[in-house]
């Protein structure tokens, strides 16, 4: 009888494990991934507090311990890439594979289907402009694991007077608030401008004949390690922990944006060939990843993205690889990325210089589509931690790919080791690869009035007549 009871208890426990997601803390999940990788000890990341003993480096003399970047136009077999066809068919897939395996993680082949529903449609105002707003829910089929429910939240707002389909900027944000359209309040947009400042990005877009969509990344995947057994990552893994090359939150957010684009391709109000993607800070990283992976996105505004975004991993300035491999940020990346913060492991140790790819190649994956790298200034809150110069170097190093594909780069030399970013408020907007550091803080708000006409130029958009 005792043996039968023990068997029943075991069966019950196994059944619960099969139907309930694992509820680990971030620390527990982080430790599990270390164990899977054979890592005994990780190096600590530098502190953002400049008075701390382990504060981040801000000395250019020691900022480039790994000065030579992976060659973006050289195949792994050593052959030089000399044509657009070689880039598309050979080099681009190599770079994508390295990012999949070592940096962002792979999107599983069995991700369930997303079904979009318009749950509300309203007529409203953005500033003085009449608009139509739609609240959308993208339900992910969870028949394979009903314990986890994923409903992607997105809103779409388009000019009410448009005579034809309009281009749309998709923004990583809160998923939108249609009540603002009908309450007479202007949506805050990016950076909540002070009185007398530029209108919100949303109003600038509508005024120029664009629409905008707001997608909620938290409705796709939680922004913490404890959430990795839930959200879309947990749903596909049936509530169990990740394997080392499984996707992290950045890749999941980018995947969610692509599913939002799937919907926009079906909406007759939207010119689906001219849909852009935008984000700031960690969502700037996600926007850059979405643009790099999904070639349907026509343009990107990458706001203050830093390490894991436009900043070179190999730079020793501000936030470092070791910050991304710690328990506070590792969930953004593939588990395999933790190897590059390892001090002691079965494979020895690895560092940023061992990563097979870097940020210049992520930017290059966006080519030849218009790619705008945006930053603010430390004095206003866009911290040195982000490494503005390291991001400019990455953009410089991506330039040859833009040119190979018939686009214009930043108009500087290809020497990323010596090129310095231009002064604040000096625009490099002549090409499809663009750079501008505004004089505001941790926002892309002040750059929208430069981004919109730049995007119009390269996408061939003109303000539609009423």
PDB file of C-alpha atoms in Angstrom, residues 129-397:
ATOM      1  CA  UNK A 129      -6.071  66.176 -36.086  1.00  0.00           C
ATOM      2  CA  UNK A 130      -8.971  63.751 -36.446  1.00  0.00           C
ATOM      3  CA  UNK A 131      -7.908  60.121 -36.117  1.00  0.00           C
ATOM      4  CA  UNK A 132      -9.259  56.589 -36.000  1.00  0.00           C
ATOM      5  CA  UNK A 133      -7.949  54.437 -33.154  1.00  0.00           C
ATOM      6  CA  UNK A 134      -8.093  50.658 -32.914  1.00  0.00           C
ATOM      7  CA  UNK A 135      -7.367  48.522 -29.860  1.00  0.00           C
ATOM      8  CA  UNK A 136      -5.920  45.170 -30.887  1.00  0.00           C
ATOM      9  CA  UNK A 137      -5.219  41.893 -29.137  1.00  0.00           C
ATOM     10  CA  UNK A 138      -2.982  39.244 -30.663  1.00  0.00           C
ATOM     11  CA  UNK A 139      -3.872  35.944 -28.996  1.00  0.00           C
ATOM     12  CA  UNK A 140      -1.163  33.293 -29.172  1.00  0.00           C
ATOM     13  CA  UNK A 141      -2.572  29.796 -29.580  1.00  0.00           C
ATOM     14  CA  UNK A 142      -1.868  28.111 -26.248  1.00  0.00           C
ATOM     15  CA  UNK A 143      -3.562  24.776 -26.884  1.00  0.00           C
ATOM     16  CA  UNK A 144      -0.181  23.086 -26.356  1.00  0.00           C
ATOM     17  CA  UNK A 145       0.121  24.531 -22.838  1.00  0.00           C
ATOM     18  CA  UNK A 146      -3.078  26.205 -21.548  1.00  0.00           C
ATOM     19  CA  UNK A 147      -1.451  27.227 -18.234  1.00  0.00           C
ATOM     20  CA  UNK A 148       0.250  30.136 -20.023  1.00  0.00           C
ATOM     21  CA  UNK A 149      -1.800  32.750 -21.852  1.00  0.00           C
ATOM     22  CA  UNK A 150      -0.147  35.354 -24.105  1.00  0.00           C
ATOM     23  CA  UNK A 151      -2.269  38.215 -25.468  1.00  0.00           C
ATOM     24  CA  UNK A 152      -0.183  40.834 -27.299  1.00  0.00           C
ATOM     25  CA  UNK A 153      -1.531  44.340 -26.681  1.00  0.00           C
ATOM     26  CA  UNK A 154      -1.301  46.874 -29.514  1.00  0.00           C
ATOM     27  CA  UNK A 155      -3.071  50.018 -30.653  1.00  0.00           C
ATOM     28  CA  UNK A 156      -3.166  51.531 -34.129  1.00  0.00           C
ATOM     29  CA  UNK A 157      -3.955  55.198 -34.774  1.00  0.00           C
ATOM     30  CA  UNK A 158      -4.338  56.579 -38.323  1.00  0.00           C
ATOM     31  CA  UNK A 159      -5.422  59.941 -39.768  1.00  0.00           C
ATOM     32  CA  UNK A 160      -9.178  60.016 -40.272  1.00  0.00           C
ATOM     33  CA  UNK A 161      -8.882  62.138 -43.430  1.00  0.00           C
ATOM     34  CA  UNK A 162      -6.433  59.886 -45.282  1.00  0.00           C
ATOM     35  CA  UNK A 163      -7.482  59.143 -48.846  1.00  0.00           C
ATOM     36  CA  UNK A 164      -5.114  56.190 -49.149  1.00  0.00           C
ATOM     37  CA  UNK A 165      -3.136  53.785 -46.974  1.00  0.00           C
ATOM     38  CA  UNK A 166      -0.596  55.553 -44.758  1.00  0.00           C
ATOM     39  CA  UNK A 167       2.886  54.626 -43.509  1.00  0.00           C
ATOM     40  CA  UNK A 168       3.001  53.656 -39.830  1.00  0.00           C
ATOM     41  CA  UNK A 169       5.632  53.844 -37.104  1.00  0.00           C
ATOM     42  CA  UNK A 170       5.348  51.007 -34.608  1.00  0.00           C
ATOM     43  CA  UNK A 171       6.652  52.031 -31.184  1.00  0.00           C
ATOM     44  CA  UNK A 172       7.566  49.808 -28.274  1.00  0.00           C
ATOM     45  CA  UNK A 173       5.572  51.266 -25.399  1.00  0.00           C
ATOM     46  CA  UNK A 174       2.506  50.673 -23.304  1.00  0.00           C
ATOM     47  CA  UNK A 175       0.254  49.230 -25.958  1.00  0.00           C
ATOM     48  CA  UNK A 176      -1.602  52.511 -26.277  1.00  0.00           C
ATOM     49  CA  UNK A 177      -4.476  54.216 -24.535  1.00  0.00           C
ATOM     50  CA  UNK A 178      -7.412  54.974 -26.774  1.00  0.00           C
ATOM     51  CA  UNK A 179      -9.074  56.948 -23.966  1.00  0.00           C
ATOM     52  CA  UNK A 180      -6.568  59.722 -24.628  1.00  0.00           C
ATOM     53  CA  UNK A 181      -7.929  60.105 -28.148  1.00  0.00           C
ATOM     54  CA  UNK A 182     -11.446  60.772 -26.943  1.00  0.00           C
ATOM     55  CA  UNK A 183     -10.655  62.699 -23.739  1.00  0.00           C
ATOM     56  CA  UNK A 184      -9.167  65.676 -25.549  1.00  0.00           C
ATOM     57  CA  UNK A 185      -5.686  64.947 -24.189  1.00  0.00           C
ATOM     58  CA  UNK A 186      -2.675  64.731 -26.453  1.00  0.00           C
ATOM     59  CA  UNK A 187      -0.823  61.410 -26.096  1.00  0.00           C
ATOM     60  CA  UNK A 188       2.461  61.881 -24.284  1.00  0.00           C
ATOM     61  CA  UNK A 189       4.496  60.306 -27.074  1.00  0.00           C
ATOM     62  CA  UNK A 190       8.200  59.932 -26.454  1.00  0.00           C
ATOM     63  CA  UNK A 191       9.772  61.934 -23.680  1.00  0.00           C
ATOM     64  CA  UNK A 192       6.698  63.926 -22.502  1.00  0.00           C
ATOM     65  CA  UNK A 193       7.872  67.326 -23.815  1.00  0.00           C
ATOM     66  CA  UNK A 194       7.771  70.399 -21.601  1.00  0.00           C
ATOM     67  CA  UNK A 195       5.590  73.391 -22.501  1.00  0.00           C
ATOM     68  CA  UNK A 196       7.004  75.151 -25.538  1.00  0.00           C
ATOM     69  CA  UNK A 197       8.866  72.036 -26.682  1.00  0.00           C
ATOM     70  CA  UNK A 198       8.209  70.026 -29.826  1.00  0.00           C
ATOM     71  CA  UNK A 199       4.800  68.375 -30.152  1.00  0.00           C
ATOM     72  CA  UNK A 200       4.740  64.697 -29.138  1.00  0.00           C
ATOM     73  CA  UNK A 201       6.061  62.241 -31.717  1.00  0.00           C
ATOM     74  CA  UNK A 202       2.548  60.885 -32.175  1.00  0.00           C
ATOM     75  CA  UNK A 203       1.220  64.307 -33.138  1.00  0.00           C
ATOM     76  CA  UNK A 204       4.168  64.993 -35.449  1.00  0.00           C
ATOM     77  CA  UNK A 205       3.507  61.694 -37.235  1.00  0.00           C
ATOM     78  CA  UNK A 206      -0.217  62.287 -37.685  1.00  0.00           C
ATOM     79  CA  UNK A 207       0.469  65.847 -38.897  1.00  0.00           C
ATOM     80  CA  UNK A 208       2.790  64.449 -41.568  1.00  0.00           C
ATOM     81  CA  UNK A 209       0.268  61.883 -42.780  1.00  0.00           C
ATOM     82  CA  UNK A 210       1.658  58.892 -40.890  1.00  0.00           C
ATOM     83  CA  UNK A 211      -0.114  56.567 -38.514  1.00  0.00           C
ATOM     84  CA  UNK A 212       1.404  55.037 -35.422  1.00  0.00           C
ATOM     85  CA  UNK A 213       1.090  51.799 -33.513  1.00  0.00           C
ATOM     86  CA  UNK A 214       2.032  51.183 -29.895  1.00  0.00           C
ATOM     87  CA  UNK A 215       2.913  47.633 -28.869  1.00  0.00           C
ATOM     88  CA  UNK A 216       3.352  46.511 -25.268  1.00  0.00           C
ATOM     89  CA  UNK A 217       6.525  44.421 -24.870  1.00  0.00           C
ATOM     90  CA  UNK A 218       5.457  43.239 -21.417  1.00  0.00           C
ATOM     91  CA  UNK A 219       2.436  41.544 -22.991  1.00  0.00           C
ATOM     92  CA  UNK A 220       4.854  39.507 -25.114  1.00  0.00           C
ATOM     93  CA  UNK A 221       7.535  38.643 -22.562  1.00  0.00           C
ATOM     94  CA  UNK A 222       8.263  39.900 -19.035  1.00  0.00           C
ATOM     95  CA  UNK A 223      11.338  42.068 -18.505  1.00  0.00           C
ATOM     96  CA  UNK A 224      12.934  39.833 -15.862  1.00  0.00           C
ATOM     97  CA  UNK A 225      14.556  36.454 -15.435  1.00  0.00           C
ATOM     98  CA  UNK A 226      11.722  35.062 -13.331  1.00  0.00           C
ATOM     99  CA  UNK A 227       9.442  35.510 -16.341  1.00  0.00           C
ATOM    100  CA  UNK A 228      11.446  33.263 -18.670  1.00  0.00           C
ATOM    101  CA  UNK A 229       9.219  30.273 -17.839  1.00  0.00           C
ATOM    102  CA  UNK A 230       6.180  32.383 -18.747  1.00  0.00           C
ATOM    103  CA  UNK A 231       5.265  34.716 -21.626  1.00  0.00           C
ATOM    104  CA  UNK A 232       5.926  33.582 -25.172  1.00  0.00           C
ATOM    105  CA  UNK A 233       9.272  31.987 -24.219  1.00  0.00           C
ATOM    106  CA  UNK A 234       7.629  29.999 -21.426  1.00  0.00           C
ATOM    107  CA  UNK A 235       4.654  29.045 -23.583  1.00  0.00           C
ATOM    108  CA  UNK A 236       6.838  27.456 -26.248  1.00  0.00           C
ATOM    109  CA  UNK A 237       8.941  25.724 -23.562  1.00  0.00           C
ATOM    110  CA  UNK A 238       5.790  24.535 -21.746  1.00  0.00           C
ATOM    111  CA  UNK A 239       6.776  26.382 -18.586  1.00  0.00           C
ATOM    112  CA  UNK A 240      10.249  24.861 -18.353  1.00  0.00           C
ATOM    113  CA  UNK A 241      13.654  26.627 -18.274  1.00  0.00           C
ATOM    114  CA  UNK A 242      15.479  27.709 -21.412  1.00  0.00           C
ATOM    115  CA  UNK A 243      18.219  25.816 -23.205  1.00  0.00           C
ATOM    116  CA  UNK A 244      21.413  27.826 -23.881  1.00  0.00           C
ATOM    117  CA  UNK A 245      20.502  28.878 -27.425  1.00  0.00           C
ATOM    118  CA  UNK A 246      16.840  29.628 -26.707  1.00  0.00           C
ATOM    119  CA  UNK A 247      15.667  33.185 -27.305  1.00  0.00           C
ATOM    120  CA  UNK A 248      15.813  35.919 -24.700  1.00  0.00           C
ATOM    121  CA  UNK A 249      13.462  38.839 -24.101  1.00  0.00           C
ATOM    122  CA  UNK A 250      14.984  41.134 -26.761  1.00  0.00           C
ATOM    123  CA  UNK A 251      14.427  38.553 -29.485  1.00  0.00           C
ATOM    124  CA  UNK A 252      10.955  37.803 -28.109  1.00  0.00           C
ATOM    125  CA  UNK A 253       9.993  41.488 -28.192  1.00  0.00           C
ATOM    126  CA  UNK A 254      11.281  41.717 -31.756  1.00  0.00           C
ATOM    127  CA  UNK A 255       9.262  38.603 -32.655  1.00  0.00           C
ATOM    128  CA  UNK A 256       6.179  40.246 -31.151  1.00  0.00           C
ATOM    129  CA  UNK A 257       6.744  43.357 -33.261  1.00  0.00           C
ATOM    130  CA  UNK A 258       6.877  41.145 -36.348  1.00  0.00           C
ATOM    131  CA  UNK A 259       3.562  39.609 -35.363  1.00  0.00           C
ATOM    132  CA  UNK A 260       2.175  43.127 -35.025  1.00  0.00           C
ATOM    133  CA  UNK A 261       3.417  43.787 -38.542  1.00  0.00           C
ATOM    134  CA  UNK A 262       1.561  40.660 -39.675  1.00  0.00           C
ATOM    135  CA  UNK A 263      -1.636  42.384 -38.560  1.00  0.00           C
ATOM    136  CA  UNK A 264      -0.716  45.715 -40.156  1.00  0.00           C
ATOM    137  CA  UNK A 265      -0.268  43.907 -43.478  1.00  0.00           C
ATOM    138  CA  UNK A 266      -3.987  43.044 -43.322  1.00  0.00           C
ATOM    139  CA  UNK A 267      -5.288  46.500 -42.378  1.00  0.00           C
ATOM    140  CA  UNK A 268      -6.367  48.529 -45.398  1.00  0.00           C
ATOM    141  CA  UNK A 269      -5.599  51.812 -43.629  1.00  0.00           C
ATOM    142  CA  UNK A 270      -1.894  50.895 -43.506  1.00  0.00           C
ATOM    143  CA  UNK A 271       0.733  51.039 -46.251  1.00  0.00           C
ATOM    144  CA  UNK A 272       2.394  47.823 -45.073  1.00  0.00           C
ATOM    145  CA  UNK A 273       5.460  48.339 -47.283  1.00  0.00           C
ATOM    146  CA  UNK A 274       6.266  51.456 -45.253  1.00  0.00           C
ATOM    147  CA  UNK A 275       6.055  50.357 -41.638  1.00  0.00           C
ATOM    148  CA  UNK A 276       8.845  51.430 -39.293  1.00  0.00           C
ATOM    149  CA  UNK A 277       9.890  50.342 -35.808  1.00  0.00           C
ATOM    150  CA  UNK A 278      11.057  52.492 -32.890  1.00  0.00           C
ATOM    151  CA  UNK A 279      12.149  52.119 -29.283  1.00  0.00           C
ATOM    152  CA  UNK A 280      14.217  53.802 -26.572  1.00  0.00           C
ATOM    153  CA  UNK A 281      16.754  52.275 -24.160  1.00  0.00           C
ATOM    154  CA  UNK A 282      16.139  48.507 -23.803  1.00  0.00           C
ATOM    155  CA  UNK A 283      13.365  48.903 -26.365  1.00  0.00           C
ATOM    156  CA  UNK A 284      15.878  50.658 -28.626  1.00  0.00           C
ATOM    157  CA  UNK A 285      17.825  47.400 -28.504  1.00  0.00           C
ATOM    158  CA  UNK A 286      14.632  45.507 -29.382  1.00  0.00           C
ATOM    159  CA  UNK A 287      13.797  47.890 -32.240  1.00  0.00           C
ATOM    160  CA  UNK A 288      17.266  47.417 -33.737  1.00  0.00           C
ATOM    161  CA  UNK A 289      16.912  43.632 -33.417  1.00  0.00           C
ATOM    162  CA  UNK A 290      13.457  43.708 -35.027  1.00  0.00           C
ATOM    163  CA  UNK A 291      14.770  45.743 -37.974  1.00  0.00           C
ATOM    164  CA  UNK A 292      17.824  43.509 -38.355  1.00  0.00           C
ATOM    165  CA  UNK A 293      15.875  40.249 -38.380  1.00  0.00           C
ATOM    166  CA  UNK A 294      12.653  41.206 -40.184  1.00  0.00           C
ATOM    167  CA  UNK A 295      13.380  42.781 -43.563  1.00  0.00           C
ATOM    168  CA  UNK A 296       9.724  43.779 -43.923  1.00  0.00           C
ATOM    169  CA  UNK A 297      10.331  46.713 -41.581  1.00  0.00           C
ATOM    170  CA  UNK A 298      11.102  49.668 -43.830  1.00  0.00           C
ATOM    171  CA  UNK A 299      12.810  52.072 -41.405  1.00  0.00           C
ATOM    172  CA  UNK A 300      14.031  52.181 -37.794  1.00  0.00           C
ATOM    173  CA  UNK A 301      14.615  54.847 -35.151  1.00  0.00           C
ATOM    174  CA  UNK A 302      17.011  53.388 -32.553  1.00  0.00           C
ATOM    175  CA  UNK A 303      16.844  55.509 -29.408  1.00  0.00           C
ATOM    176  CA  UNK A 304      19.632  55.479 -26.779  1.00  0.00           C
ATOM    177  CA  UNK A 305      20.117  51.717 -27.077  1.00  0.00           C
ATOM    178  CA  UNK A 306      23.589  51.218 -25.552  1.00  0.00           C
ATOM    179  CA  UNK A 307      25.057  47.809 -24.697  1.00  0.00           C
ATOM    180  CA  UNK A 308      23.137  45.017 -26.434  1.00  0.00           C
ATOM    181  CA  UNK A 309      21.973  47.567 -29.011  1.00  0.00           C
ATOM    182  CA  UNK A 310      24.094  49.889 -31.160  1.00  0.00           C
ATOM    183  CA  UNK A 311      27.074  49.981 -28.754  1.00  0.00           C
ATOM    184  CA  UNK A 312      30.083  47.774 -29.493  1.00  0.00           C
ATOM    185  CA  UNK A 313      30.388  44.858 -27.047  1.00  0.00           C
ATOM    186  CA  UNK A 314      34.155  45.103 -27.403  1.00  0.00           C
ATOM    187  CA  UNK A 315      34.281  48.623 -25.971  1.00  0.00           C
ATOM    188  CA  UNK A 316      35.307  49.053 -22.337  1.00  0.00           C
ATOM    189  CA  UNK A 317      33.149  52.094 -21.659  1.00  0.00           C
ATOM    190  CA  UNK A 318      30.088  52.284 -19.443  1.00  0.00           C
ATOM    191  CA  UNK A 319      27.812  49.281 -19.482  1.00  0.00           C
ATOM    192  CA  UNK A 320      29.649  46.076 -20.326  1.00  0.00           C
ATOM    193  CA  UNK A 321      29.025  42.530 -21.464  1.00  0.00           C
ATOM    194  CA  UNK A 322      29.367  41.531 -17.795  1.00  0.00           C
ATOM    195  CA  UNK A 323      26.308  43.619 -16.946  1.00  0.00           C
ATOM    196  CA  UNK A 324      24.285  41.717 -19.536  1.00  0.00           C
ATOM    197  CA  UNK A 325      25.469  38.353 -18.174  1.00  0.00           C
ATOM    198  CA  UNK A 326      24.483  39.165 -14.579  1.00  0.00           C
ATOM    199  CA  UNK A 327      21.149  38.127 -13.048  1.00  0.00           C
ATOM    200  CA  UNK A 328      19.563  41.548 -13.667  1.00  0.00           C
ATOM    201  CA  UNK A 329      19.869  41.612 -17.469  1.00  0.00           C
ATOM    202  CA  UNK A 330      20.768  38.109 -18.700  1.00  0.00           C
ATOM    203  CA  UNK A 331      17.135  37.469 -19.608  1.00  0.00           C
ATOM    204  CA  UNK A 332      17.467  39.911 -22.523  1.00  0.00           C
ATOM    205  CA  UNK A 333      19.955  37.594 -24.223  1.00  0.00           C
ATOM    206  CA  UNK A 334      20.441  33.963 -25.148  1.00  0.00           C
ATOM    207  CA  UNK A 335      21.771  31.811 -22.338  1.00  0.00           C
ATOM    208  CA  UNK A 336      24.892  31.251 -24.435  1.00  0.00           C
ATOM    209  CA  UNK A 337      25.734  34.942 -24.132  1.00  0.00           C
ATOM    210  CA  UNK A 338      26.611  34.329 -20.470  1.00  0.00           C
ATOM    211  CA  UNK A 339      29.741  32.500 -21.617  1.00  0.00           C
ATOM    212  CA  UNK A 340      31.325  35.849 -22.475  1.00  0.00           C
ATOM    213  CA  UNK A 341      31.161  36.981 -18.857  1.00  0.00           C
ATOM    214  CA  UNK A 342      32.653  33.745 -17.530  1.00  0.00           C
ATOM    215  CA  UNK A 343      35.692  33.974 -15.260  1.00  0.00           C
ATOM    216  CA  UNK A 344      35.810  30.268 -14.379  1.00  0.00           C
ATOM    217  CA  UNK A 345      34.093  27.545 -16.412  1.00  0.00           C
ATOM    218  CA  UNK A 346      34.599  24.093 -17.884  1.00  0.00           C
ATOM    219  CA  UNK A 347      35.721  25.880 -21.067  1.00  0.00           C
ATOM    220  CA  UNK A 348      38.052  28.222 -19.186  1.00  0.00           C
ATOM    221  CA  UNK A 349      37.065  31.879 -19.464  1.00  0.00           C
ATOM    222  CA  UNK A 350      35.713  34.109 -22.220  1.00  0.00           C
ATOM    223  CA  UNK A 351      35.284  37.836 -22.703  1.00  0.00           C
ATOM    224  CA  UNK A 352      33.813  40.359 -25.137  1.00  0.00           C
ATOM    225  CA  UNK A 353      36.664  39.777 -27.577  1.00  0.00           C
ATOM    226  CA  UNK A 354      35.490  36.182 -28.032  1.00  0.00           C
ATOM    227  CA  UNK A 355      31.985  37.075 -29.269  1.00  0.00           C
ATOM    228  CA  UNK A 356      31.902  36.141 -32.974  1.00  0.00           C
ATOM    229  CA  UNK A 357      29.825  39.217 -33.921  1.00  0.00           C
ATOM    230  CA  UNK A 358      29.407  42.782 -32.706  1.00  0.00           C
ATOM    231  CA  UNK A 359      26.999  45.709 -32.951  1.00  0.00           C
ATOM    232  CA  UNK A 360      28.302  46.941 -36.313  1.00  0.00           C
ATOM    233  CA  UNK A 361      27.056  43.687 -37.827  1.00  0.00           C
ATOM    234  CA  UNK A 362      23.650  44.081 -36.199  1.00  0.00           C
ATOM    235  CA  UNK A 363      23.377  47.537 -37.787  1.00  0.00           C
ATOM    236  CA  UNK A 364      24.624  46.074 -41.079  1.00  0.00           C
ATOM    237  CA  UNK A 365      21.751  43.560 -41.062  1.00  0.00           C
ATOM    238  CA  UNK A 366      19.418  46.560 -41.419  1.00  0.00           C
ATOM    239  CA  UNK A 367      21.070  47.663 -44.686  1.00  0.00           C
ATOM    240  CA  UNK A 368      20.111  49.053 -47.119  1.00  0.00           C
ATOM    241  CA  UNK A 369      16.929  50.120 -45.312  1.00  0.00           C
ATOM    242  CA  UNK A 370      16.939  53.542 -43.583  1.00  0.00           C
ATOM    243  CA  UNK A 371      18.489  53.217 -40.109  1.00  0.00           C
ATOM    244  CA  UNK A 372      18.613  56.227 -37.734  1.00  0.00           C
ATOM    245  CA  UNK A 373      20.816  55.965 -34.610  1.00  0.00           C
ATOM    246  CA  UNK A 374      19.702  58.477 -31.966  1.00  0.00           C
ATOM    247  CA  UNK A 375      21.205  59.567 -28.649  1.00  0.00           C
ATOM    248  CA  UNK A 376      20.933  62.469 -26.204  1.00  0.00           C
ATOM    249  CA  UNK A 377      23.566  63.998 -23.916  1.00  0.00           C
ATOM    250  CA  UNK A 378      24.810  62.891 -20.484  1.00  0.00           C
ATOM    251  CA  UNK A 379      24.187  66.348 -19.031  1.00  0.00           C
ATOM    252  CA  UNK A 380      20.446  65.838 -19.561  1.00  0.00           C
ATOM    253  CA  UNK A 381      20.302  62.191 -18.497  1.00  0.00           C
ATOM    254  CA  UNK A 382      21.431  60.149 -21.515  1.00  0.00           C
ATOM    255  CA  UNK A 383      24.219  58.696 -19.414  1.00  0.00           C
ATOM    256  CA  UNK A 384      27.824  58.116 -20.464  1.00  0.00           C
ATOM    257  CA  UNK A 385      26.984  54.527 -19.489  1.00  0.00           C
ATOM    258  CA  UNK A 386      25.412  54.122 -22.960  1.00  0.00           C
ATOM    259  CA  UNK A 387      28.703  54.786 -24.809  1.00  0.00           C
ATOM    260  CA  UNK A 388      27.667  57.217 -27.525  1.00  0.00           C
ATOM    261  CA  UNK A 389      31.095  57.091 -29.179  1.00  0.00           C
ATOM    262  CA  UNK A 390      31.106  53.272 -29.189  1.00  0.00           C
ATOM    263  CA  UNK A 391      27.764  53.332 -30.969  1.00  0.00           C
ATOM    264  CA  UNK A 392      29.076  55.825 -33.524  1.00  0.00           C
ATOM    265  CA  UNK A 393      32.038  53.525 -34.165  1.00  0.00           C
ATOM    266  CA  UNK A 394      29.627  50.654 -34.792  1.00  0.00           C
ATOM    267  CA  UNK A 395      27.686  52.764 -37.302  1.00  0.00           C
ATOM    268  CA  UNK A 396      30.931  53.692 -39.063  1.00  0.00           C
ATOM    269  CA  UNK A 397      31.931  50.027 -39.271  1.00  0.00           C
TER     270      UNK A 397
END
